[in-house]
Amino acid sequence: MYSGAAAAGPPRRDFISVTLGPEEAVGIGGYNNGKAWRRRSCWRKWKQLSRLQRSVILFLFAFLAVCGVISYTSVGEAWKSITNKLLDDQRTEQEIPRFKLANPAVLPAPQKADANHGDYPELSLQKPPKLPHVRRGPSNLQLKAPWRDTRLKTQYDTMRAVEGLVEVDKVKETEKSIISWRGAVIEPDQSTEPPSSKITEPEKHSSVEAEDQKEAVPINERQLAVIEAFRHAWKGYKDFAWGHDELKPLSKSYSEWFGLGLTLIDALDTLWILGLKEEFEEARKWVANDLIFDKNVDVNLFESTIRILGGLLSTYHLSGDSLFLEKAKDIGNRLMPAFKTPSKIPYSDVNIGRGTAHPPRWTSDSTVAEVTSIQLEFRELSRLTGDEKFQKAVDEVMKHVHTLSGKNDGLVPMFINTNSGQFTHLGVYTLGARADSYYEYLLKQWIQGGKKENELLEDYMRAIEGVKKHLLQRSEPKKLTFVGELAHGHFSAKMDHLVCFLPGTLALGAHNGLPADHMKLAETLIETCYQMYAQVETGLSPEIVHFNLHAQKGHRDVEIKPADRHNLLRPETVESLFYMYRFTGDKKYQDWGWEILQNFNRYTRVPTGGYTSINNVQNPSNPEPRDKMESFFLGETLKYMFLLFSDDIDLINLDKYIFNTEAHPLPIWVPA
Ligand code: DMJ
């Protein structure tokens, strides 16, 4: 062992002993004599060689000399590059920031989250592979391309770290930009400060460069729990329902609605936002090779617009991959026959292979929410393609509905006739099924178009006044404000879970300059929506609740009828929680969402993959799984969860994007 003790002993010296002979010892003269002698004897030997022998020796000398010169040059080069690399590496290590998990969870990690989520290796910025098919985004976008956002890359890097997949790639000092796997050309992050604990108003940036310099916000534990849930759901879909519409997780099979891979398309932009690269790539391949719209199949205009057209458009915007725009154009064109009606109010169903459309078999009516909640998508399609026919068709519907009689202080009936263009079944008003997204799209179209289309705003403002006047009541005992229904002058204390989109929409309006009392109403309504979960045995909301208007001993605010006690994994409450957190920064909204996620994990998660709707939210010991995972669980519910838990306001910035009613973000044409 080489130790301090050895070093302290007498110094050990290695040496060679040389004995000098008398001739050498005398000095220089003796040495010179020997050299002259050796030279003479060599010359003699050379002369004794044949001419051939001399030529061979000379040739060998020449050859060795040439080799020597060549190898000197290449060794020199190699040496130079090694030296440079070492210098580069040193610089890189000093300059590349280390990502660390910040923002520890307030609540404990979910039961089923991966055990090692707490161990986050330090990692360096990596250089993900460049994908050949990914192109930069559309040239006619008025927005900063979303894929320049360093935050999206940070999420992907963090995911890779969690999976232990990160390879530490050294980034050359000269390399100023990095190509992310999303096709985004981005600048390396300058710093990785933990996110601020409060969501603040977005800063206004004068240039793209300024935005690229902004600090990245790491993914936190709750977001990781959402990613874990998503992957579990995706596993079920991939194993048992790949390319089909919906997963049946218990029977390990699938169901078809349109036969168009609905879950896969609905989930594309969620995959992107969650940073699930491999899954996105696989799904993208399916879209490229297997998504064929030329099929003799009837699809519902509204559902295929919000899920398929909306999903493809938003994925196009996020990825910049023109494949998705091509597919969006294809389905958009195939849906257009729906508008060929006497009134221009579209039919509910279209055969996308044959190019024919029709109303449901039993009526010539369409649903009001359906014909007025396809506008964001068709308008955006016109803007991207330059073909105004899409926008013209849907704008006409809105203009027509704007002028119709039969409204009650801005509240609309649930049906509209495709022949006459008039409302039918007058006198019933709800913000739930069949009318809900009419209200949502009034506001959202106004925002999408740069807040210029006054009729939309007028209709929205009037409708909210109508809600306040006719539909608001308070329950007992907790005095929760809820939105009921009106049927021929009679108030019903019934509220669909679907109505829980409203607090989020009201908050979005207030954020965009509408009256502050909209925000107040949003705050009271989101509390009610949360109670629709909290007051139920499983902590999950039923499809419909009835509120108690009179205090009764032992009764809660929320009553549930046997026919209404199912839960379809719907997103509306989580959606509103997301908006409320973004606009207030109040962490209670994140905590409520976290409770809901845990209850989904507790009662709807199927061990072999996927989540299922349940029949009975009131029975924790047997919630009666329904054996179906709706596509909006991946398209909406988990996406809004992920965004709710994020402290990064630029992760789908609400001043730049507007979510369609299926949670697919589309650009605001004139962003704030
Ligand atoms: C989704 O398809 C959309 O959110 C729609 O607006 C309402 N229904 C489901 C989710 O509940």
XYZ file of C-alpha atoms and ligand atoms in Angstrom:
683
model
C 0.000 0.000 0.000
C 1.319 3.405 -0.905
C 0.795 5.340 2.223
C 2.033 8.217 4.234
C 4.321 5.825 6.205
C 6.102 4.734 3.026
C 6.482 8.307 1.930
C 7.997 9.195 5.287
C 10.852 6.559 4.972
C 14.098 7.109 3.128
C 13.555 8.093 -0.522
C 13.822 5.162 -2.888
C 15.783 5.857 -6.060
C 15.943 3.762 -9.224
C 19.116 4.157 -11.217
C 21.301 2.434 -13.913
C 24.904 1.710 -13.133
C 27.283 2.560 -15.988
C 30.949 1.577 -15.908
C 33.164 3.714 -18.061
C 36.204 2.178 -19.829
C 39.538 3.996 -19.871
C 39.109 5.238 -23.441
C 35.751 6.847 -22.799
C 36.908 8.145 -19.448
C 39.664 10.263 -20.972
C 37.274 12.631 -22.518
C 36.035 14.013 -25.817
C 38.928 12.824 -27.941
C 38.362 9.188 -27.177
C 34.672 9.543 -28.019
C 35.432 11.208 -31.353
C 37.788 8.486 -32.280
C 35.170 5.789 -31.728
C 32.611 7.663 -33.890
C 35.034 7.996 -36.797
C 35.885 4.391 -36.555
C 32.221 3.345 -36.582
C 31.564 5.570 -39.601
C 34.431 4.056 -41.541
C 33.424 0.489 -40.797
C 29.775 1.204 -41.834
C 30.885 2.688 -45.134
C 33.038 -0.386 -45.777
C 30.093 -2.690 -45.103
C 27.833 -0.591 -47.408
C 30.378 -0.861 -50.248
C 30.499 -4.623 -49.802
C 26.736 -4.901 -50.520
C 25.413 -5.730 -54.019
C 23.567 -3.004 -55.985
C 20.258 -4.805 -55.446
C 20.797 -5.051 -51.702
C 21.592 -1.341 -51.549
C 18.478 -0.443 -53.559
C 16.244 -2.525 -51.285
C 17.677 -0.895 -48.185
C 17.288 2.591 -49.656
C 13.700 1.828 -50.653
C 12.920 0.602 -47.143
C 14.360 3.770 -45.646
C 12.324 5.938 -47.979
C 9.130 4.002 -47.189
C 9.670 4.289 -43.440
C 10.277 8.002 -43.769
C 6.984 8.540 -45.655
C 5.057 6.504 -43.050
C 6.615 8.545 -40.296
C 5.499 11.817 -41.826
C 1.909 10.553 -42.350
C 1.452 9.209 -38.855
C 2.876 12.365 -37.322
C 0.203 14.464 -39.044
C -2.772 12.284 -38.010
C -1.641 11.851 -34.434
C -1.319 15.586 -34.272
C -4.888 16.054 -35.483
C -6.229 13.488 -33.056
C -4.400 15.108 -30.261
C -5.711 18.495 -31.201
C -9.318 17.219 -31.226
C -8.900 15.466 -27.882
C -7.583 18.646 -26.383
C -10.441 20.676 -27.867
C -13.041 18.198 -26.664
C -11.669 18.346 -23.172
C -11.893 22.107 -23.266
C -15.423 21.937 -24.694
C -16.466 19.487 -22.017
C -15.116 21.676 -19.300
C -16.994 24.651 -20.681
C -20.180 22.651 -21.105
C -20.154 21.437 -17.534
C -19.789 24.955 -16.298
C -22.444 26.443 -18.516
C -25.259 23.905 -18.720
C -27.732 24.242 -15.904
C -28.745 21.295 -13.799
C -32.448 20.550 -13.554
C -33.696 19.733 -10.126
C -37.170 18.891 -8.982
C -38.592 21.839 -7.182
C -41.991 22.592 -5.814
C -42.474 19.677 -3.431
C -46.015 18.321 -3.186
C -48.272 19.652 -0.468
C -50.004 16.316 -0.136
C -48.371 12.891 -0.087
C -47.688 11.168 -3.383
C -50.559 9.084 -4.747
C -50.745 5.504 -3.602
C -50.065 4.002 -6.940
C -47.418 6.350 -8.190
C -44.035 4.816 -8.973
C -42.021 4.250 -5.861
C -38.927 5.993 -7.144
C -40.548 9.258 -8.060
C -38.732 10.888 -5.211
C -35.292 10.152 -6.658
C -34.593 12.679 -9.287
C -31.160 12.380 -10.751
C -29.434 15.573 -11.609
C -29.201 15.853 -15.305
C -27.723 17.960 -17.958
C -29.468 19.425 -20.906
C -29.635 16.819 -23.577
C -29.873 16.972 -27.290
C -32.850 14.870 -28.324
C -32.941 13.341 -31.782
C -34.228 15.417 -34.641
C -37.177 13.840 -36.346
C -37.069 13.906 -40.102
C -40.794 14.341 -40.654
C -41.271 17.258 -38.320
C -41.380 20.604 -39.988
C -41.661 24.095 -38.659
C -45.168 25.374 -38.237
C -47.494 27.106 -40.599
C -46.118 30.214 -42.203
C -49.351 32.142 -41.847
C -49.476 31.918 -38.058
C -49.628 35.276 -36.376
C -48.330 33.763 -33.204
C -44.974 32.933 -31.860
C -44.612 29.282 -32.763
C -45.524 27.340 -29.639
C -42.803 24.805 -30.217
C -40.197 27.452 -29.506
C -41.253 27.179 -25.912
C -38.401 25.927 -23.751
C -40.879 24.822 -21.108
C -42.169 22.027 -23.264
C -38.657 20.744 -23.675
C -37.972 20.958 -19.963
C -40.921 18.702 -19.269
C -39.616 16.176 -21.687
C -36.167 16.278 -20.129
C -37.588 15.833 -16.664
C -39.628 12.876 -17.833
C -36.547 11.291 -19.275
C -34.773 11.849 -15.989
C -37.508 10.141 -14.052
C -37.357 7.197 -16.378
C -33.595 7.028 -16.066
C -33.364 7.516 -19.789
C -31.333 10.644 -19.881
C -28.020 10.344 -21.569
C -25.765 13.185 -20.707
C -25.033 14.763 -24.037
C -22.388 17.375 -24.075
C -23.446 20.455 -25.916
C -20.770 22.180 -27.904
C -20.136 25.724 -26.933
C -20.566 26.903 -30.454
C -23.993 25.275 -30.719
C -26.374 28.055 -29.826
C -29.661 26.264 -30.394
C -30.945 22.801 -29.683
C -33.435 20.855 -31.767
C -35.924 19.205 -29.477
C -37.705 15.991 -30.369
C -40.785 18.032 -30.926
C -39.119 19.630 -33.888
C -38.731 22.810 -31.942
C -35.675 24.925 -32.392
C -35.086 26.250 -28.944
C -32.428 28.043 -27.003
C -30.690 26.250 -24.141
C -32.200 27.306 -20.854
C -30.218 29.861 -18.998
C -31.354 29.000 -15.536
C -33.582 26.626 -13.621
C -34.874 28.495 -10.659
C -37.780 26.787 -8.913
C -41.214 28.051 -9.989
C -42.762 30.858 -8.067
C -45.285 29.600 -5.566
C -47.941 31.919 -6.915
C -49.237 32.133 -10.440
C -48.607 35.653 -11.563
C -49.878 37.690 -14.453
C -48.013 36.754 -17.590
C -45.257 39.131 -18.562
C -45.636 40.812 -21.906
C -42.708 40.146 -24.186
C -41.728 42.250 -27.060
C -39.902 39.577 -28.981
C -39.606 35.884 -29.509
C -36.042 36.028 -28.223
C -37.196 37.486 -24.932
C -39.652 34.621 -24.506
C -37.009 32.047 -25.202
C -34.889 33.427 -22.400
C -37.581 32.815 -19.787
C -36.877 30.436 -16.989
C -38.057 26.861 -17.347
C -40.389 25.451 -14.748
C -39.702 21.866 -13.727
C -42.422 19.249 -13.462
C -43.577 18.616 -9.909
C -44.659 15.452 -8.126
C -48.364 15.880 -8.745
C -47.739 16.318 -12.434
C -45.655 13.160 -12.352
C -48.596 11.387 -10.751
C -50.752 12.541 -13.679
C -48.178 11.248 -16.126
C -48.196 7.937 -14.311
C -52.008 7.795 -14.503
C -51.936 8.690 -18.175
C -49.404 5.974 -18.927
C -51.516 3.448 -17.104
C -54.545 4.444 -19.153
C -52.494 4.422 -22.337
C -51.142 0.974 -21.574
C -54.678 -0.397 -21.426
C -55.586 1.333 -24.667
C -52.446 0.129 -26.393
C -52.716 -3.448 -25.198
C -56.400 -4.003 -25.873
C -57.863 -1.272 -28.059
C -55.101 0.172 -30.223
C -56.539 2.080 -33.172
C -60.121 1.613 -31.966
C -62.434 4.219 -30.523
C -62.653 3.323 -26.839
C -61.029 0.942 -24.427
C -63.116 -1.586 -22.519
C -60.573 -2.162 -19.785
C -62.324 -4.950 -17.896
C -63.135 -7.156 -20.834
C -59.784 -6.177 -22.328
C -61.368 -5.224 -25.591
C -62.749 -2.147 -27.296
C -65.860 -0.464 -28.554
C -66.360 1.399 -31.827
C -68.373 4.547 -32.283
C -67.043 5.979 -35.525
C -64.227 3.481 -36.082
C -61.648 6.255 -36.277
C -59.291 5.646 -33.362
C -61.085 8.284 -31.306
C -59.111 7.833 -28.083
C -55.812 7.942 -29.923
C -56.640 11.181 -31.727
C -58.187 12.791 -28.661
C -55.015 11.991 -26.700
C -52.417 13.240 -29.197
C -51.940 16.718 -27.778
C -52.048 15.396 -24.211
C -49.162 13.091 -25.098
C -47.363 16.113 -26.416
C -48.046 18.326 -23.419
C -47.088 15.581 -20.969
C -43.852 15.038 -22.880
C -44.442 11.383 -23.710
C -42.236 11.202 -26.731
C -42.257 7.524 -27.562
C -45.999 7.188 -27.155
C -46.518 10.271 -29.307
C -44.306 8.858 -32.028
C -46.190 5.589 -32.047
C -49.525 7.371 -32.199
C -48.234 9.620 -34.951
C -47.287 6.551 -36.985
C -50.798 5.228 -36.612
C -52.221 8.531 -37.832
C -49.843 8.505 -40.805
C -50.479 4.904 -41.823
C -53.869 3.849 -40.530
C -56.125 6.857 -40.073
C -58.341 6.758 -43.135
C -61.435 8.948 -43.355
C -62.611 7.525 -46.657
C -64.994 5.152 -44.909
C -68.655 4.434 -45.279
C -69.444 5.454 -41.728
C -71.871 7.859 -40.063
C -70.238 10.223 -37.598
C -71.774 12.809 -35.310
C -70.799 16.246 -36.612
C -70.247 17.800 -33.184
C -68.359 14.908 -31.608
C -66.075 14.392 -34.561
C -65.433 18.122 -34.845
C -64.483 18.687 -31.222
C -62.534 15.458 -30.773
C -61.033 14.679 -34.191
C -60.802 17.988 -36.036
C -59.978 19.847 -32.795
C -57.433 17.217 -31.742
C -55.667 17.234 -35.106
C -55.549 21.030 -35.302
C -54.114 21.484 -31.833
C -51.560 18.726 -32.376
C -50.554 20.457 -35.579
C -50.028 23.705 -33.696
C -48.052 22.098 -30.903
C -45.878 19.858 -33.064
C -45.638 21.845 -36.283
C -46.070 18.528 -38.103
C -48.029 19.067 -41.311
C -49.359 15.514 -41.258
C -51.922 16.653 -38.702
C -53.017 19.626 -40.769
C -53.460 17.399 -43.807
C -55.645 15.036 -41.807
C -57.571 17.975 -40.350
C -58.312 19.301 -43.835
C -59.453 15.874 -44.937
C -61.936 15.401 -42.092
C -63.036 19.046 -42.289
C -63.957 18.665 -45.950
C -65.749 15.415 -45.310
C -67.903 17.023 -42.599
C -69.064 19.877 -44.805
C -72.112 18.077 -46.297
C -73.753 18.452 -42.866
C -74.395 22.125 -43.673
C -76.447 21.364 -46.799
C -79.819 21.845 -45.133
C -82.756 24.136 -45.967
C -81.904 26.376 -43.009
C -78.090 25.985 -43.076
C -78.379 24.692 -39.514
C -76.331 21.516 -39.859
C -77.597 17.966 -39.528
C -76.299 15.965 -36.633
C -74.842 13.098 -38.706
C -72.574 12.842 -41.720
C -71.439 9.855 -43.724
C -67.808 10.822 -44.269
C -67.260 8.263 -47.009
C -70.357 8.946 -49.065
C -70.576 12.680 -48.483
C -74.173 12.574 -47.309
C -75.698 13.982 -44.132
C -78.922 13.472 -42.228
C -80.653 14.212 -38.942
C -81.278 11.475 -36.375
C -83.899 8.925 -37.540
C -86.649 10.150 -35.216
C -86.494 13.934 -35.823
C -85.271 16.703 -38.093
C -83.991 18.628 -35.082
C -80.383 19.190 -34.140
C -79.122 19.934 -30.653
C -78.408 23.607 -29.994
C -75.116 22.942 -28.202
C -73.975 20.749 -31.071
C -74.562 23.216 -33.902
C -73.061 26.113 -31.946
C -69.961 24.335 -30.617
C -68.088 23.518 -33.804
C -67.115 27.085 -34.614
C -63.665 27.370 -33.019
C -62.453 24.412 -35.047
C -63.921 25.313 -38.458
C -62.862 28.934 -38.139
C -59.321 27.863 -37.379
C -59.368 25.464 -40.311
C -60.267 28.347 -42.629
C -57.489 30.466 -41.241
C -54.920 27.722 -41.755
C -56.050 26.644 -45.209
C -57.072 30.020 -46.561
C -60.358 28.410 -47.608
C -63.150 30.494 -46.136
C -65.951 27.991 -46.745
C -65.453 26.383 -43.323
C -65.719 29.639 -41.416
C -68.584 30.913 -43.534
C -70.671 27.837 -42.766
C -70.266 28.016 -39.000
C -70.465 31.807 -38.750
C -73.786 31.650 -40.521
C -75.130 29.355 -37.814
C -74.092 31.776 -35.085
C -75.553 34.792 -36.880
C -78.791 32.934 -37.369
C -79.036 31.820 -33.733
C -78.263 35.373 -32.659
C -81.438 36.587 -34.342
C -83.758 33.802 -33.199
C -86.717 34.296 -30.939
C -87.507 31.810 -28.195
C -84.666 32.779 -25.890
C -85.313 33.644 -22.297
C -83.023 36.492 -21.252
C -80.266 35.042 -23.406
C -80.927 31.444 -22.386
C -81.542 29.123 -25.331
C -83.783 26.061 -25.720
C -82.102 22.713 -26.364
C -83.247 21.937 -29.929
C -83.278 23.662 -33.293
C -84.968 22.490 -36.454
C -82.798 21.955 -39.537
C -85.684 22.734 -41.940
C -87.187 25.827 -40.370
C -84.114 27.009 -38.514
C -86.322 27.721 -35.462
C -85.845 26.584 -31.876
C -88.133 23.715 -30.904
C -89.272 22.310 -27.539
C -89.421 25.834 -26.201
C -89.526 26.647 -22.544
C -86.823 24.373 -21.135
C -83.552 26.057 -20.170
C -80.424 24.423 -18.832
C -76.692 24.942 -18.789
C -76.288 21.175 -18.857
C -76.603 18.617 -21.638
C -77.682 19.939 -25.076
C -77.089 23.605 -24.307
C -73.842 23.802 -22.275
C -71.185 24.557 -24.832
C -73.352 27.108 -26.678
C -72.521 29.500 -23.823
C -68.899 28.382 -23.675
C -68.360 28.988 -27.403
C -69.936 32.435 -27.404
C -67.159 33.655 -25.134
C -64.431 31.573 -26.676
C -65.135 32.628 -30.260
C -65.113 36.231 -29.146
C -61.683 35.697 -27.593
C -60.400 33.612 -30.512
C -61.260 36.358 -32.991
C -59.545 39.118 -31.030
C -62.621 40.378 -29.095
C -64.097 42.120 -32.104
C -67.265 40.175 -32.830
C -69.693 42.102 -30.682
C -72.742 39.937 -31.304
C -70.999 37.016 -29.658
C -70.133 39.073 -26.610
C -73.635 40.509 -26.450
C -75.183 37.036 -26.502
C -72.770 35.813 -23.855
C -73.348 38.740 -21.500
C -77.090 38.469 -21.890
C -76.981 34.730 -21.204
C -74.994 35.148 -17.997
C -77.564 37.687 -16.847
C -80.221 35.090 -17.714
C -78.400 32.490 -15.613
C -78.268 34.873 -12.666
C -81.900 35.783 -13.020
C -83.466 32.369 -13.626
C -81.132 29.543 -12.734
C -79.154 30.402 -9.587
C -80.243 29.120 -6.224
C -78.632 28.262 -2.906
C -78.736 24.875 -1.277
C -79.166 23.800 2.329
C -77.463 23.337 4.700
C -74.220 24.732 3.256
C -75.826 27.406 1.124
C -73.969 26.361 -2.000
C -74.785 28.427 -5.063
C -75.776 26.141 -7.904
C -77.192 26.393 -11.432
C -80.561 24.657 -11.732
C -82.926 24.278 -14.691
C -86.106 25.975 -15.777
C -88.939 24.009 -17.366
C -91.973 26.019 -18.432
C -91.571 28.441 -15.573
C -90.783 25.797 -12.930
C -87.392 25.783 -11.291
C -85.722 22.416 -10.804
C -82.758 22.052 -8.417
C -81.114 19.621 -10.817
C -77.567 20.241 -11.951
C -75.598 18.108 -14.419
C -71.915 17.626 -13.786
C -71.552 19.058 -17.294
C -72.519 22.496 -15.885
C -69.216 22.565 -14.020
C -67.564 23.960 -17.148
C -69.221 27.261 -16.192
C -66.936 28.489 -13.376
C -63.945 28.113 -15.686
C -65.674 29.937 -18.519
C -66.793 32.760 -16.221
C -63.243 33.112 -14.896
C -61.872 33.194 -18.430
C -64.318 35.968 -19.296
C -63.342 37.997 -16.235
C -59.687 37.519 -17.133
C -60.527 38.973 -20.529
C -62.048 42.113 -19.102
C -65.635 41.075 -18.362
C -67.242 42.211 -15.078
C -65.626 41.243 -11.802
C -68.874 39.746 -10.532
C -68.403 36.980 -13.124
C -65.304 36.011 -11.203
C -67.180 36.116 -7.906
C -69.817 33.821 -9.353
C -67.079 31.520 -10.680
C -65.626 31.270 -7.170
C -68.929 30.274 -5.595
C -69.791 27.811 -8.364
C -66.471 25.992 -8.307
C -66.951 25.455 -4.581
C -70.292 23.809 -5.413
C -68.735 21.615 -8.093
C -66.093 20.519 -5.617
C -68.803 19.666 -3.080
C -70.442 17.477 -5.736
C -67.368 15.287 -5.248
C -66.602 15.874 -1.588
C -70.098 15.064 -0.297
C -70.222 11.710 -2.057
C -69.008 8.438 -0.535
C -66.323 7.746 -3.155
C -65.301 11.388 -3.442
C -66.390 11.271 -7.093
C -69.256 13.263 -8.530
C -72.312 11.594 -10.020
C -73.530 12.557 -13.490
C -76.410 14.607 -12.047
C -77.163 15.942 -8.579
C -80.263 17.466 -7.023
C -79.637 20.125 -4.422
C -81.653 20.380 -1.262
C -83.480 23.673 -1.065
C -84.764 23.086 2.447
C -82.754 22.119 5.467
C -83.564 18.613 6.660
C -81.877 16.939 9.563
C -79.164 14.522 8.470
C -79.359 15.618 4.810
C -76.478 16.961 2.793
C -76.764 19.629 0.117
C -76.353 17.031 -2.582
C -78.952 14.329 -3.270
C -78.414 11.643 -5.898
C -81.093 9.661 -7.727
C -80.302 6.006 -8.508
C -80.394 6.652 -12.262
C -77.855 9.467 -11.948
C -75.164 7.979 -9.770
C -72.702 7.022 -12.474
C -69.407 8.743 -13.195
C -67.997 8.777 -16.730
C -64.545 10.193 -15.828
C -65.735 13.586 -17.000
C -63.458 16.630 -17.026
C -65.621 19.702 -16.288
C -64.756 20.259 -12.625
C -61.058 19.693 -13.148
C -61.239 22.008 -16.158
C -62.704 24.791 -14.027
C -60.216 24.123 -11.236
C -57.472 24.668 -13.778
C -58.841 28.076 -14.837
C -59.450 29.099 -11.237
C -55.902 28.223 -10.218
C -54.406 29.991 -13.221
C -56.296 33.188 -12.477
C -56.154 33.267 -8.679
C -53.050 31.303 -7.711
C -55.062 29.873 -4.810
C -53.549 26.480 -4.017
C -56.790 25.096 -2.667
C -57.859 24.499 -6.247
C -54.811 22.323 -6.821
C -55.515 20.453 -3.588
C -59.114 19.774 -4.645
C -57.920 18.463 -7.993
C -55.394 16.283 -6.230
C -58.151 14.723 -4.125
C -60.132 13.999 -7.264
C -57.165 12.366 -8.967
C -56.610 10.140 -5.974
C -60.235 9.090 -5.999
C -60.088 8.280 -9.696
C -57.087 6.119 -8.851
C -58.902 4.501 -5.976
C -62.197 3.645 -7.638
C -61.804 3.668 -11.391
C -58.345 2.333 -12.089
C -58.226 -1.126 -13.646
C -55.081 -3.031 -12.624
C -54.395 -4.472 -16.077
C -54.430 -1.028 -17.685
C -56.932 1.742 -18.227
C -59.589 3.465 -16.146
C -63.276 2.726 -16.229
C -66.519 4.639 -15.830
C -68.449 3.438 -12.800
C -72.146 2.985 -12.103
C -72.291 3.871 -8.457
C -70.335 6.698 -6.871
C -72.116 6.034 -3.595
C -70.725 2.603 -2.997
C -66.998 2.599 -2.254
C -66.927 -1.148 -1.713
C -68.463 -1.785 -5.120
C -68.561 1.202 -7.455
C -69.755 -1.148 -10.217
C -67.300 -0.627 -13.045
C -68.935 -0.044 -16.420
C -66.065 -1.337 -18.529
C -65.519 1.762 -20.630
C -62.873 4.458 -20.762
C -64.202 7.514 -22.585
C -61.763 9.226 -24.937
C -62.165 12.506 -23.044
C -60.500 10.992 -19.991
C -57.207 11.200 -21.886
C -58.146 14.144 -24.078
C -59.459 16.337 -21.292
C -59.521 15.085 -17.715
C -55.871 14.123 -17.370
C -54.709 17.040 -19.499
C -56.500 19.564 -17.278
C -55.143 17.774 -14.199
C -51.610 18.132 -15.509
C -52.115 21.813 -16.300
C -53.836 22.440 -12.970
C -50.819 21.123 -11.065
C -48.404 23.160 -13.139
C -47.088 26.493 -11.918
C -46.076 27.465 -15.395
C -48.507 29.935 -16.888
C -46.764 29.527 -20.203
C -47.629 25.875 -20.387
C -50.497 26.632 -22.775
C -50.704 30.310 -22.009
C -54.332 31.397 -21.751
C -53.559 34.692 -23.433
C -52.374 32.827 -26.491
C -54.547 29.742 -26.650
C -58.203 29.025 -26.319
C -59.264 25.489 -25.433
C -62.032 23.985 -27.476
C -64.738 22.143 -25.583
C -62.704 18.934 -25.792
C -59.619 20.606 -24.236
C -57.717 21.002 -27.488
C -55.818 24.291 -27.426
C -56.133 26.458 -30.532
C -54.353 29.753 -31.084
C -56.002 33.066 -30.296
C -55.734 34.975 -33.549
C -54.636 38.218 -31.989
C -53.012 37.172 -28.735
C -52.937 39.561 -25.779
C -66.705 16.144 -23.926
O -66.869 15.509 -25.114
C -66.777 17.630 -24.083
O -66.250 18.252 -22.975
C -68.176 18.105 -24.307
O -68.256 19.488 -24.358
C -69.078 17.624 -23.204
N -68.960 16.230 -22.983
C -67.666 15.614 -22.923
C -67.043 15.594 -21.553
O -67.871 15.506 -20.514
